[in-house]
């Protein structure tokens, strides 16, 4: 341990016992009290400034910040929400729910945006962090990312991902149930020829949605077609879905009366293809999707969808993290799946009404 490391530790212990806004020692006072050089003081205080515990003042002294409150014995844990740096309604929903529930569930939230081209943050903020929540692109998450998360030696949960068979805590959507629920809704309306549009890049969650949909159809003797729109990571899915389905619809009636699309964004491609070919929704084609943004009510007709209960996912995530923080030893990993909720709007109708 270097002199600056020792000085950093001693100064940090002193700072934690002080009140926010109070003045801290000047460089000269620290040099005299600890018999160290100015270079040693500079190195130690720079770390404390980077951690947010100190901020330089215009005078010779430094000021203690509100960051010290996070170190109080009764302070709620600090949870770091690590999210890809990418503009997305989905990521915005997640962030808002974590902020909204922080007071109720008893945690402080720090948000970290990491490079979307990698599956996990390559470093963490130097401020106090007690636990991690990783929101990861399913196309980018690798074994190397999991190893990196383990190296941080903090409790963590992979959020909105179902990682069956992997030794990590994860909270995600019950994708098989989502597919089965979509099929159940359409079959309950009397449809007997269904299709699912593979409208997102292929991943375990997408395969699970398709599996749930197909199995429910098979159990009820209903025909099910899988339409692969060849969506890859980085593609604009509404455009690809539109092109595939427009060609299909233009050739005549599609051979199915109920369609399940795997995300709300791609549903706009379905709507455009049906509009341009004169296929009426829901009179001739019922459409159900997975999604929950405010835009669903502004589709014409409004889009029936299975929405993710993000609040429940946040609650389960914080429960897992707090259990791990309180435990004296490593707990068993948890895989918690949350069932989606169906909101029926105007894009689905009874088969008897189709003429």
mmCIF file of C-alpha atoms in Angstrom:
data_model
loop_
_atom_site.group_PDB
_atom_site.id
_atom_site.type_symbol
_atom_site.label_atom_id
_atom_site.label_comp_id
_atom_site.label_asym_id
_atom_site.label_seq_id
_atom_site.Cartn_x
_atom_site.Cartn_y
_atom_site.Cartn_z
ATOM 1 C CA UNK A 1 0.000 0.000 0.000
ATOM 2 C CA UNK A 2 1.413 3.385 -1.003
ATOM 3 C CA UNK A 3 1.481 6.524 1.144
ATOM 4 C CA UNK A 4 -1.309 8.052 -0.928
ATOM 5 C CA UNK A 5 -3.426 4.883 -0.450
ATOM 6 C CA UNK A 6 -3.017 5.067 3.335
ATOM 7 C CA UNK A 7 -3.741 8.785 3.374
ATOM 8 C CA UNK A 8 -6.794 8.292 1.175
ATOM 9 C CA UNK A 9 -8.206 5.705 3.604
ATOM 10 C CA UNK A 10 -7.616 7.854 6.677
ATOM 11 C CA UNK A 11 -9.072 10.987 5.094
ATOM 12 C CA UNK A 12 -12.103 9.081 3.838
ATOM 13 C CA UNK A 13 -12.827 7.760 7.338
ATOM 14 C CA UNK A 14 -12.707 11.315 8.670
ATOM 15 C CA UNK A 15 -14.908 12.682 5.896
ATOM 16 C CA UNK A 16 -17.612 10.065 6.443
ATOM 17 C CA UNK A 17 -18.055 11.307 10.005
ATOM 18 C CA UNK A 18 -18.509 14.938 8.910
ATOM 19 C CA UNK A 19 -21.595 16.852 7.849
ATOM 20 C CA UNK A 20 -22.299 17.834 4.236
ATOM 21 C CA UNK A 21 -21.307 21.396 3.435
ATOM 22 C CA UNK A 22 -18.664 21.613 6.139
ATOM 23 C CA UNK A 23 -15.127 22.682 5.302
ATOM 24 C CA UNK A 24 -12.359 20.109 5.118
ATOM 25 C CA UNK A 25 -8.666 20.607 5.735
ATOM 26 C CA UNK A 26 -6.446 22.587 3.428
ATOM 27 C CA UNK A 27 -3.534 20.921 1.646
ATOM 28 C CA UNK A 28 -1.100 22.572 4.054
ATOM 29 C CA UNK A 29 -2.967 21.283 7.120
ATOM 30 C CA UNK A 30 -3.041 17.719 5.750
ATOM 31 C CA UNK A 31 0.658 17.857 4.868
ATOM 32 C CA UNK A 32 1.538 18.994 8.394
ATOM 33 C CA UNK A 33 -0.845 16.655 10.272
ATOM 34 C CA UNK A 34 0.186 13.528 8.340
ATOM 35 C CA UNK A 35 3.800 14.445 7.525
ATOM 36 C CA UNK A 36 3.363 13.797 3.812
ATOM 37 C CA UNK A 37 4.329 15.616 0.639
ATOM 38 C CA UNK A 38 2.057 17.776 -1.485
ATOM 39 C CA UNK A 39 2.139 15.128 -4.235
ATOM 40 C CA UNK A 40 0.802 12.518 -1.791
ATOM 41 C CA UNK A 41 -1.996 14.850 -0.666
ATOM 42 C CA UNK A 42 -2.872 15.645 -4.279
ATOM 43 C CA UNK A 43 -3.140 11.951 -5.203
ATOM 44 C CA UNK A 44 -5.291 11.104 -2.161
ATOM 45 C CA UNK A 45 -7.656 14.074 -2.421
ATOM 46 C CA UNK A 46 -8.039 13.589 -6.174
ATOM 47 C CA UNK A 47 -9.540 10.146 -5.482
ATOM 48 C CA UNK A 48 -11.917 11.639 -2.914
ATOM 49 C CA UNK A 49 -12.966 14.332 -5.380
ATOM 50 C CA UNK A 50 -13.510 11.702 -8.091
ATOM 51 C CA UNK A 51 -15.714 9.755 -5.663
ATOM 52 C CA UNK A 52 -17.759 12.891 -5.089
ATOM 53 C CA UNK A 53 -16.958 13.163 -1.368
ATOM 54 C CA UNK A 54 -15.010 16.421 -1.694
ATOM 55 C CA UNK A 55 -15.235 19.415 -3.960
ATOM 56 C CA UNK A 56 -12.625 22.159 -4.287
ATOM 57 C CA UNK A 57 -13.528 25.623 -3.055
ATOM 58 C CA UNK A 58 -12.207 28.933 -4.288
ATOM 59 C CA UNK A 59 -10.186 29.204 -1.094
ATOM 60 C CA UNK A 60 -7.554 26.816 0.211
ATOM 61 C CA UNK A 61 -10.010 24.489 1.951
ATOM 62 C CA UNK A 62 -12.212 21.846 0.356
ATOM 63 C CA UNK A 63 -15.908 21.229 1.017
ATOM 64 C CA UNK A 64 -17.582 17.961 2.029
ATOM 65 C CA UNK A 65 -20.479 17.033 -0.253
ATOM 66 C CA UNK A 66 -23.850 15.328 0.241
ATOM 67 C CA UNK A 67 -22.218 12.117 -0.972
ATOM 68 C CA UNK A 68 -21.170 11.399 2.641
ATOM 69 C CA UNK A 69 -24.822 10.722 3.495
ATOM 70 C CA UNK A 70 -24.611 7.497 1.480
ATOM 71 C CA UNK A 71 -22.101 6.162 4.016
ATOM 72 C CA UNK A 72 -24.334 6.654 7.061
ATOM 73 C CA UNK A 73 -25.220 3.440 8.866
ATOM 74 C CA UNK A 74 -28.939 3.972 8.278
ATOM 75 C CA UNK A 75 -28.548 5.083 4.649
ATOM 76 C CA UNK A 76 -30.473 3.047 2.045
ATOM 77 C CA UNK A 77 -28.320 1.013 -0.360
ATOM 78 C CA UNK A 78 -27.067 2.658 -3.530
ATOM 79 C CA UNK A 79 -28.188 0.742 -6.617
ATOM 80 C CA UNK A 80 -26.445 1.422 -9.915
ATOM 81 C CA UNK A 81 -28.711 0.966 -12.943
ATOM 82 C CA UNK A 82 -26.420 0.224 -15.908
ATOM 83 C CA UNK A 83 -28.151 0.781 -19.252
ATOM 84 C CA UNK A 84 -26.986 0.890 -22.885
ATOM 85 C CA UNK A 85 -26.421 4.410 -24.174
ATOM 86 C CA UNK A 86 -29.166 4.167 -26.772
ATOM 87 C CA UNK A 87 -32.380 6.121 -27.352
ATOM 88 C CA UNK A 88 -35.260 3.765 -26.600
ATOM 89 C CA UNK A 89 -38.753 4.056 -25.124
ATOM 90 C CA UNK A 90 -38.148 0.726 -23.402
ATOM 91 C CA UNK A 91 -35.005 1.937 -21.622
ATOM 92 C CA UNK A 92 -36.780 5.171 -20.670
ATOM 93 C CA UNK A 93 -39.662 3.191 -19.126
ATOM 94 C CA UNK A 94 -37.224 1.124 -17.086
ATOM 95 C CA UNK A 95 -35.318 4.155 -15.804
ATOM 96 C CA UNK A 96 -38.512 5.992 -14.826
ATOM 97 C CA UNK A 97 -39.837 2.992 -12.898
ATOM 98 C CA UNK A 98 -36.592 2.581 -10.950
ATOM 99 C CA UNK A 99 -36.643 6.279 -10.027
ATOM 100 C CA UNK A 100 -40.352 6.250 -9.137
ATOM 101 C CA UNK A 101 -40.035 3.259 -6.784
ATOM 102 C CA UNK A 102 -36.767 4.272 -5.074
ATOM 103 C CA UNK A 103 -38.387 5.957 -2.072
ATOM 104 C CA UNK A 104 -41.047 3.285 -1.577
ATOM 105 C CA UNK A 105 -38.626 0.354 -1.807
ATOM 106 C CA UNK A 106 -35.819 2.068 0.104
ATOM 107 C CA UNK A 107 -32.835 2.524 -2.188
ATOM 108 C CA UNK A 108 -30.856 5.311 -3.835
ATOM 109 C CA UNK A 109 -30.410 5.180 -7.590
ATOM 110 C CA UNK A 110 -27.389 5.977 -9.730
ATOM 111 C CA UNK A 111 -27.728 5.612 -13.513
ATOM 112 C CA UNK A 112 -24.776 4.545 -15.639
ATOM 113 C CA UNK A 113 -24.930 4.672 -19.440
ATOM 114 C CA UNK A 114 -22.493 2.306 -21.114
ATOM 115 C CA UNK A 115 -21.481 1.770 -24.728
ATOM 116 C CA UNK A 116 -24.359 -0.082 -26.422
ATOM 117 C CA UNK A 117 -21.887 -2.018 -28.585
ATOM 118 C CA UNK A 118 -20.765 -4.035 -25.562
ATOM 119 C CA UNK A 119 -22.955 -6.154 -23.325
ATOM 120 C CA UNK A 120 -21.968 -4.705 -19.944
ATOM 121 C CA UNK A 121 -20.190 -1.641 -18.508
ATOM 122 C CA UNK A 122 -16.419 -1.829 -18.795
ATOM 123 C CA UNK A 123 -15.996 0.189 -15.592
ATOM 124 C CA UNK A 124 -18.122 1.560 -12.757
ATOM 125 C CA UNK A 125 -18.387 5.072 -11.302
ATOM 126 C CA UNK A 126 -16.021 5.730 -8.418
ATOM 127 C CA UNK A 127 -18.908 6.891 -6.239
ATOM 128 C CA UNK A 128 -20.367 4.543 -3.612
ATOM 129 C CA UNK A 129 -22.280 1.612 -5.119
ATOM 130 C CA UNK A 130 -23.760 -1.275 -3.129
ATOM 131 C CA UNK A 131 -25.472 -3.272 -5.878
ATOM 132 C CA UNK A 132 -25.887 -3.402 -9.645
ATOM 133 C CA UNK A 133 -28.757 -3.817 -12.084
ATOM 134 C CA UNK A 134 -27.685 -4.605 -15.636
ATOM 135 C CA UNK A 135 -30.018 -3.857 -18.531
ATOM 136 C CA UNK A 136 -28.371 -5.670 -21.423
ATOM 137 C CA UNK A 137 -29.072 -6.136 -25.109
ATOM 138 C CA UNK A 138 -29.725 -9.858 -25.539
ATOM 139 C CA UNK A 139 -27.648 -9.808 -28.732
ATOM 140 C CA UNK A 140 -24.586 -8.434 -26.927
ATOM 141 C CA UNK A 141 -24.580 -10.250 -23.575
ATOM 142 C CA UNK A 142 -21.772 -12.818 -23.508
ATOM 143 C CA UNK A 143 -19.964 -15.061 -21.040
ATOM 144 C CA UNK A 144 -17.199 -12.443 -20.933
ATOM 145 C CA UNK A 145 -19.753 -9.825 -19.826
ATOM 146 C CA UNK A 146 -20.913 -12.121 -17.013
ATOM 147 C CA UNK A 147 -17.303 -12.618 -15.890
ATOM 148 C CA UNK A 148 -16.825 -8.854 -15.871
ATOM 149 C CA UNK A 149 -19.919 -8.364 -13.724
ATOM 150 C CA UNK A 150 -18.649 -11.005 -11.289
ATOM 151 C CA UNK A 151 -15.314 -9.194 -11.013
ATOM 152 C CA UNK A 152 -17.033 -6.125 -9.561
ATOM 153 C CA UNK A 153 -17.800 -8.251 -6.470
ATOM 154 C CA UNK A 154 -21.187 -6.633 -5.934
ATOM 155 C CA UNK A 155 -24.638 -8.249 -5.858
ATOM 156 C CA UNK A 156 -26.239 -7.812 -9.264
ATOM 157 C CA UNK A 157 -29.340 -8.721 -11.245
ATOM 158 C CA UNK A 158 -29.689 -9.002 -15.014
ATOM 159 C CA UNK A 159 -32.893 -7.080 -15.701
ATOM 160 C CA UNK A 160 -35.533 -7.931 -18.317
ATOM 161 C CA UNK A 161 -33.701 -11.074 -19.426
ATOM 162 C CA UNK A 162 -34.544 -14.722 -18.837
ATOM 163 C CA UNK A 163 -31.184 -16.465 -18.478
ATOM 164 C CA UNK A 164 -32.239 -20.011 -17.696
ATOM 165 C CA UNK A 165 -29.355 -22.332 -16.906
ATOM 166 C CA UNK A 166 -26.852 -19.533 -16.174
ATOM 167 C CA UNK A 167 -25.584 -18.931 -12.631
ATOM 168 C CA UNK A 168 -26.798 -15.334 -12.291
ATOM 169 C CA UNK A 169 -29.724 -13.534 -10.710
ATOM 170 C CA UNK A 170 -32.172 -12.473 -13.399
ATOM 171 C CA UNK A 171 -35.637 -10.953 -13.559
ATOM 172 C CA UNK A 172 -37.481 -11.074 -16.845
ATOM 173 C CA UNK A 173 -40.702 -11.447 -18.746
ATOM 174 C CA UNK A 174 -42.291 -14.894 -18.850
ATOM 175 C CA UNK A 175 -41.928 -15.109 -22.618
ATOM 176 C CA UNK A 176 -43.498 -18.538 -23.099
ATOM 177 C CA UNK A 177 -46.522 -17.386 -21.149
ATOM 178 C CA UNK A 178 -46.662 -14.215 -23.278
ATOM 179 C CA UNK A 179 -46.799 -16.258 -26.477
ATOM 180 C CA UNK A 180 -49.404 -18.612 -25.032
ATOM 181 C CA UNK A 181 -51.507 -15.684 -23.777
ATOM 182 C CA UNK A 182 -51.501 -14.073 -27.236
ATOM 183 C CA UNK A 183 -52.637 -17.346 -28.825
ATOM 184 C CA UNK A 184 -55.276 -17.846 -26.126
ATOM 185 C CA UNK A 185 -56.740 -14.397 -26.773
ATOM 186 C CA UNK A 186 -57.033 -14.965 -30.526
ATOM 187 C CA UNK A 187 -58.407 -18.501 -30.166
ATOM 188 C CA UNK A 188 -60.913 -17.307 -27.578
ATOM 189 C CA UNK A 189 -62.167 -14.851 -30.215
ATOM 190 C CA UNK A 190 -62.819 -17.777 -32.555
ATOM 191 C CA UNK A 191 -59.757 -17.598 -34.819
ATOM 192 C CA UNK A 192 -58.539 -20.955 -36.104
ATOM 193 C CA UNK A 193 -55.755 -19.922 -38.487
ATOM 194 C CA UNK A 194 -53.001 -17.946 -36.771
ATOM 195 C CA UNK A 195 -49.519 -16.669 -37.539
ATOM 196 C CA UNK A 196 -46.614 -15.194 -35.612
ATOM 197 C CA UNK A 197 -44.323 -12.665 -37.291
ATOM 198 C CA UNK A 198 -40.703 -13.022 -36.147
ATOM 199 C CA UNK A 199 -40.274 -9.276 -35.977
ATOM 200 C CA UNK A 200 -37.173 -8.933 -33.778
ATOM 201 C CA UNK A 201 -33.606 -10.281 -33.933
ATOM 202 C CA UNK A 202 -33.568 -13.925 -32.898
ATOM 203 C CA UNK A 203 -32.723 -14.542 -29.249
ATOM 204 C CA UNK A 204 -33.729 -16.918 -26.469
ATOM 205 C CA UNK A 205 -36.575 -14.617 -25.423
ATOM 206 C CA UNK A 206 -37.913 -14.457 -28.987
ATOM 207 C CA UNK A 207 -37.718 -18.236 -29.383
ATOM 208 C CA UNK A 208 -39.591 -18.611 -26.081
ATOM 209 C CA UNK A 209 -42.420 -16.321 -27.255
ATOM 210 C CA UNK A 210 -42.751 -18.290 -30.479
ATOM 211 C CA UNK A 211 -42.641 -21.582 -28.576
ATOM 212 C CA UNK A 212 -45.423 -20.517 -26.206
ATOM 213 C CA UNK A 213 -47.590 -19.341 -29.108
ATOM 214 C CA UNK A 214 -47.085 -22.486 -31.194
ATOM 215 C CA UNK A 215 -47.577 -24.906 -28.309
ATOM 216 C CA UNK A 216 -50.856 -23.291 -27.294
ATOM 217 C CA UNK A 217 -52.057 -23.478 -30.897
ATOM 218 C CA UNK A 218 -51.098 -27.158 -31.119
ATOM 219 C CA UNK A 219 -52.863 -27.982 -27.855
ATOM 220 C CA UNK A 220 -56.073 -26.506 -29.258
ATOM 221 C CA UNK A 221 -55.780 -27.925 -32.765
ATOM 222 C CA UNK A 222 -55.282 -24.512 -34.343
ATOM 223 C CA UNK A 223 -53.069 -23.910 -37.362
ATOM 224 C CA UNK A 224 -49.996 -21.757 -36.732
ATOM 225 C CA UNK A 225 -47.613 -20.298 -39.302
ATOM 226 C CA UNK A 226 -44.262 -18.738 -38.402
ATOM 227 C CA UNK A 227 -43.325 -15.839 -40.697
ATOM 228 C CA UNK A 228 -39.605 -15.076 -40.488
ATOM 229 C CA UNK A 229 -39.000 -11.420 -41.374
ATOM 230 C CA UNK A 230 -35.207 -11.913 -41.185
ATOM 231 C CA UNK A 231 -34.646 -9.137 -38.629
ATOM 232 C CA UNK A 232 -31.049 -8.729 -37.520
ATOM 233 C CA UNK A 233 -29.439 -6.556 -34.879
ATOM 234 C CA UNK A 234 -29.371 -2.954 -36.116
ATOM 235 C CA UNK A 235 -32.181 -3.428 -38.665
ATOM 236 C CA UNK A 236 -35.204 -1.127 -38.740
ATOM 237 C CA UNK A 237 -37.770 -3.809 -37.942
ATOM 238 C CA UNK A 238 -40.973 -1.969 -39.039
ATOM 239 C CA UNK A 239 -39.589 -1.608 -42.573
ATOM 240 C CA UNK A 240 -38.619 -5.273 -42.900
ATOM 241 C CA UNK A 241 -41.919 -6.472 -41.456
ATOM 242 C CA UNK A 242 -43.767 -4.158 -43.825
ATOM 243 C CA UNK A 243 -41.956 -5.494 -46.901
ATOM 244 C CA UNK A 244 -42.463 -9.161 -46.005
ATOM 245 C CA UNK A 245 -46.142 -8.793 -45.125
ATOM 246 C CA UNK A 246 -47.013 -6.414 -47.948
ATOM 247 C CA UNK A 247 -45.829 -8.998 -50.454
ATOM 248 C CA UNK A 248 -47.845 -11.641 -48.633
ATOM 249 C CA UNK A 249 -51.018 -9.549 -48.377
ATOM 250 C CA UNK A 250 -50.780 -8.317 -51.980
ATOM 251 C CA UNK A 251 -50.969 -11.913 -53.204
ATOM 252 C CA UNK A 252 -54.457 -12.298 -51.718
ATOM 253 C CA UNK A 253 -55.898 -13.242 -48.354
ATOM 254 C CA UNK A 254 -52.968 -14.283 -46.171
ATOM 255 C CA UNK A 255 -54.359 -17.637 -44.993
ATOM 256 C CA UNK A 256 -54.599 -16.570 -41.349
ATOM 257 C CA UNK A 257 -57.002 -14.276 -39.521
ATOM 258 C CA UNK A 258 -54.990 -13.636 -36.355
ATOM 259 C CA UNK A 259 -51.409 -12.338 -36.206
ATOM 260 C CA UNK A 260 -49.024 -12.113 -33.242
ATOM 261 C CA UNK A 261 -46.141 -9.668 -33.658
ATOM 262 C CA UNK A 262 -43.341 -9.848 -31.122
ATOM 263 C CA UNK A 263 -42.963 -6.129 -30.397
ATOM 264 C CA UNK A 264 -45.007 -2.970 -30.780
ATOM 265 C CA UNK A 265 -42.499 -1.222 -33.071
ATOM 266 C CA UNK A 266 -42.881 -3.846 -35.775
ATOM 267 C CA UNK A 267 -46.681 -3.598 -35.519
ATOM 268 C CA UNK A 268 -46.477 -0.324 -37.454
ATOM 269 C CA UNK A 269 -45.086 -2.341 -40.375
ATOM 270 C CA UNK A 270 -48.060 -4.706 -40.124
ATOM 271 C CA UNK A 271 -50.491 -1.784 -40.144
ATOM 272 C CA UNK A 272 -48.870 -0.133 -43.152
ATOM 273 C CA UNK A 273 -48.840 -3.379 -45.152
ATOM 274 C CA UNK A 274 -52.499 -4.059 -44.367
ATOM 275 C CA UNK A 275 -53.547 -0.482 -45.202
ATOM 276 C CA UNK A 276 -51.784 -0.452 -48.571
ATOM 277 C CA UNK A 277 -53.254 -3.811 -49.598
ATOM 278 C CA UNK A 278 -56.772 -3.123 -48.330
ATOM 279 C CA UNK A 279 -56.685 -5.767 -45.585
ATOM 280 C CA UNK A 280 -58.801 -4.345 -42.774
ATOM 281 C CA UNK A 281 -57.800 -4.527 -39.091
ATOM 282 C CA UNK A 282 -59.607 -6.037 -37.197
ATOM 283 C CA UNK A 283 -62.415 -6.880 -39.660
ATOM 284 C CA UNK A 284 -60.186 -9.196 -41.706
ATOM 285 C CA UNK A 285 -57.072 -9.509 -39.559
ATOM 286 C CA UNK A 286 -56.765 -9.366 -35.771
ATOM 287 C CA UNK A 287 -53.375 -8.178 -34.516
ATOM 288 C CA UNK A 288 -51.873 -8.564 -31.034
ATOM 289 C CA UNK A 289 -48.376 -7.466 -30.007
ATOM 290 C CA UNK A 290 -46.034 -7.258 -27.036
ATOM 291 C CA UNK A 291 -45.620 -3.666 -25.881
ATOM 292 C CA UNK A 292 -46.872 -1.036 -23.496
ATOM 293 C CA UNK A 293 -45.885 2.451 -24.613
ATOM 294 C CA UNK A 294 -48.279 5.388 -24.818
ATOM 295 C CA UNK A 295 -48.277 4.960 -28.607
ATOM 296 C CA UNK A 296 -50.467 1.837 -28.493
ATOM 297 C CA UNK A 297 -53.611 3.941 -28.099
ATOM 298 C CA UNK A 298 -52.602 6.041 -31.113
ATOM 299 C CA UNK A 299 -52.457 3.171 -33.585
ATOM 300 C CA UNK A 300 -55.529 3.119 -35.821
ATOM 301 C CA UNK A 301 -57.165 0.977 -34.588
ATOM 302 C CA UNK A 302 -55.641 1.010 -31.088
ATOM 303 C CA UNK A 303 -53.315 -1.966 -30.653
ATOM 304 C CA UNK A 304 -54.159 -4.903 -28.383
ATOM 305 C CA UNK A 305 -50.963 -5.766 -26.519
ATOM 306 C CA UNK A 306 -49.329 -7.757 -23.753
ATOM 307 C CA UNK A 307 -47.590 -5.286 -21.467
ATOM 308 C CA UNK A 308 -44.628 -5.994 -19.219
ATOM 309 C CA UNK A 309 -45.292 -5.210 -15.558
ATOM 310 C CA UNK A 310 -42.091 -3.218 -15.064
ATOM 311 C CA UNK A 311 -43.051 -2.165 -11.532
ATOM 312 C CA UNK A 312 -43.262 -5.797 -10.433
ATOM 313 C CA UNK A 313 -39.951 -6.547 -12.141
ATOM 314 C CA UNK A 314 -38.313 -3.657 -10.264
ATOM 315 C CA UNK A 315 -39.782 -4.905 -6.969
ATOM 316 C CA UNK A 316 -38.437 -8.408 -7.534
ATOM 317 C CA UNK A 317 -35.036 -7.020 -8.534
ATOM 318 C CA UNK A 318 -34.686 -4.900 -5.396
ATOM 319 C CA UNK A 319 -35.899 -7.792 -3.227
ATOM 320 C CA UNK A 320 -33.151 -10.030 -4.624
ATOM 321 C CA UNK A 321 -30.470 -7.358 -4.191
ATOM 322 C CA UNK A 322 -31.463 -6.545 -0.607
ATOM 323 C CA UNK A 323 -31.538 -10.243 0.305
ATOM 324 C CA UNK A 324 -27.998 -10.614 -1.016
ATOM 325 C CA UNK A 325 -26.781 -7.482 0.758
ATOM 326 C CA UNK A 326 -28.176 -8.740 4.071
ATOM 327 C CA UNK A 327 -26.851 -12.292 3.694
ATOM 328 C CA UNK A 328 -23.667 -13.390 5.434
ATOM 329 C CA UNK A 329 -22.795 -15.708 2.546
ATOM 330 C CA UNK A 330 -23.642 -16.232 -1.117
ATOM 331 C CA UNK A 331 -27.324 -17.037 -1.684
ATOM 332 C CA UNK A 332 -28.684 -19.324 -4.369
ATOM 333 C CA UNK A 333 -29.206 -17.551 -7.665
ATOM 334 C CA UNK A 334 -32.775 -16.558 -8.482
ATOM 335 C CA UNK A 335 -34.564 -16.611 -11.828
ATOM 336 C CA UNK A 336 -37.800 -14.664 -11.469
ATOM 337 C CA UNK A 337 -40.239 -14.444 -14.371
ATOM 338 C CA UNK A 338 -43.095 -11.930 -14.385
ATOM 339 C CA UNK A 339 -46.232 -12.642 -16.385
ATOM 340 C CA UNK A 340 -47.372 -9.951 -18.849
ATOM 341 C CA UNK A 341 -50.799 -8.350 -18.693
ATOM 342 C CA UNK A 342 -53.123 -8.285 -21.700
ATOM 343 C CA UNK A 343 -54.813 -4.995 -22.572
ATOM 344 C CA UNK A 344 -57.519 -5.511 -25.177
ATOM 345 C CA UNK A 345 -57.973 -2.572 -27.527
ATOM 346 C CA UNK A 346 -59.465 -2.350 -31.010
ATOM 347 C CA UNK A 347 -57.029 -4.343 -33.162
ATOM 348 C CA UNK A 348 -58.591 -7.712 -32.279
ATOM 349 C CA UNK A 349 -62.162 -8.830 -32.921
ATOM 350 C CA UNK A 350 -64.246 -12.005 -32.869
ATOM 351 C CA UNK A 351 -63.849 -14.194 -35.942
ATOM 352 C CA UNK A 352 -67.614 -14.194 -36.473
ATOM 353 C CA UNK A 353 -67.421 -10.464 -37.165
ATOM 354 C CA UNK A 354 -64.950 -10.919 -40.023
ATOM 355 C CA UNK A 355 -66.516 -10.818 -43.468
#
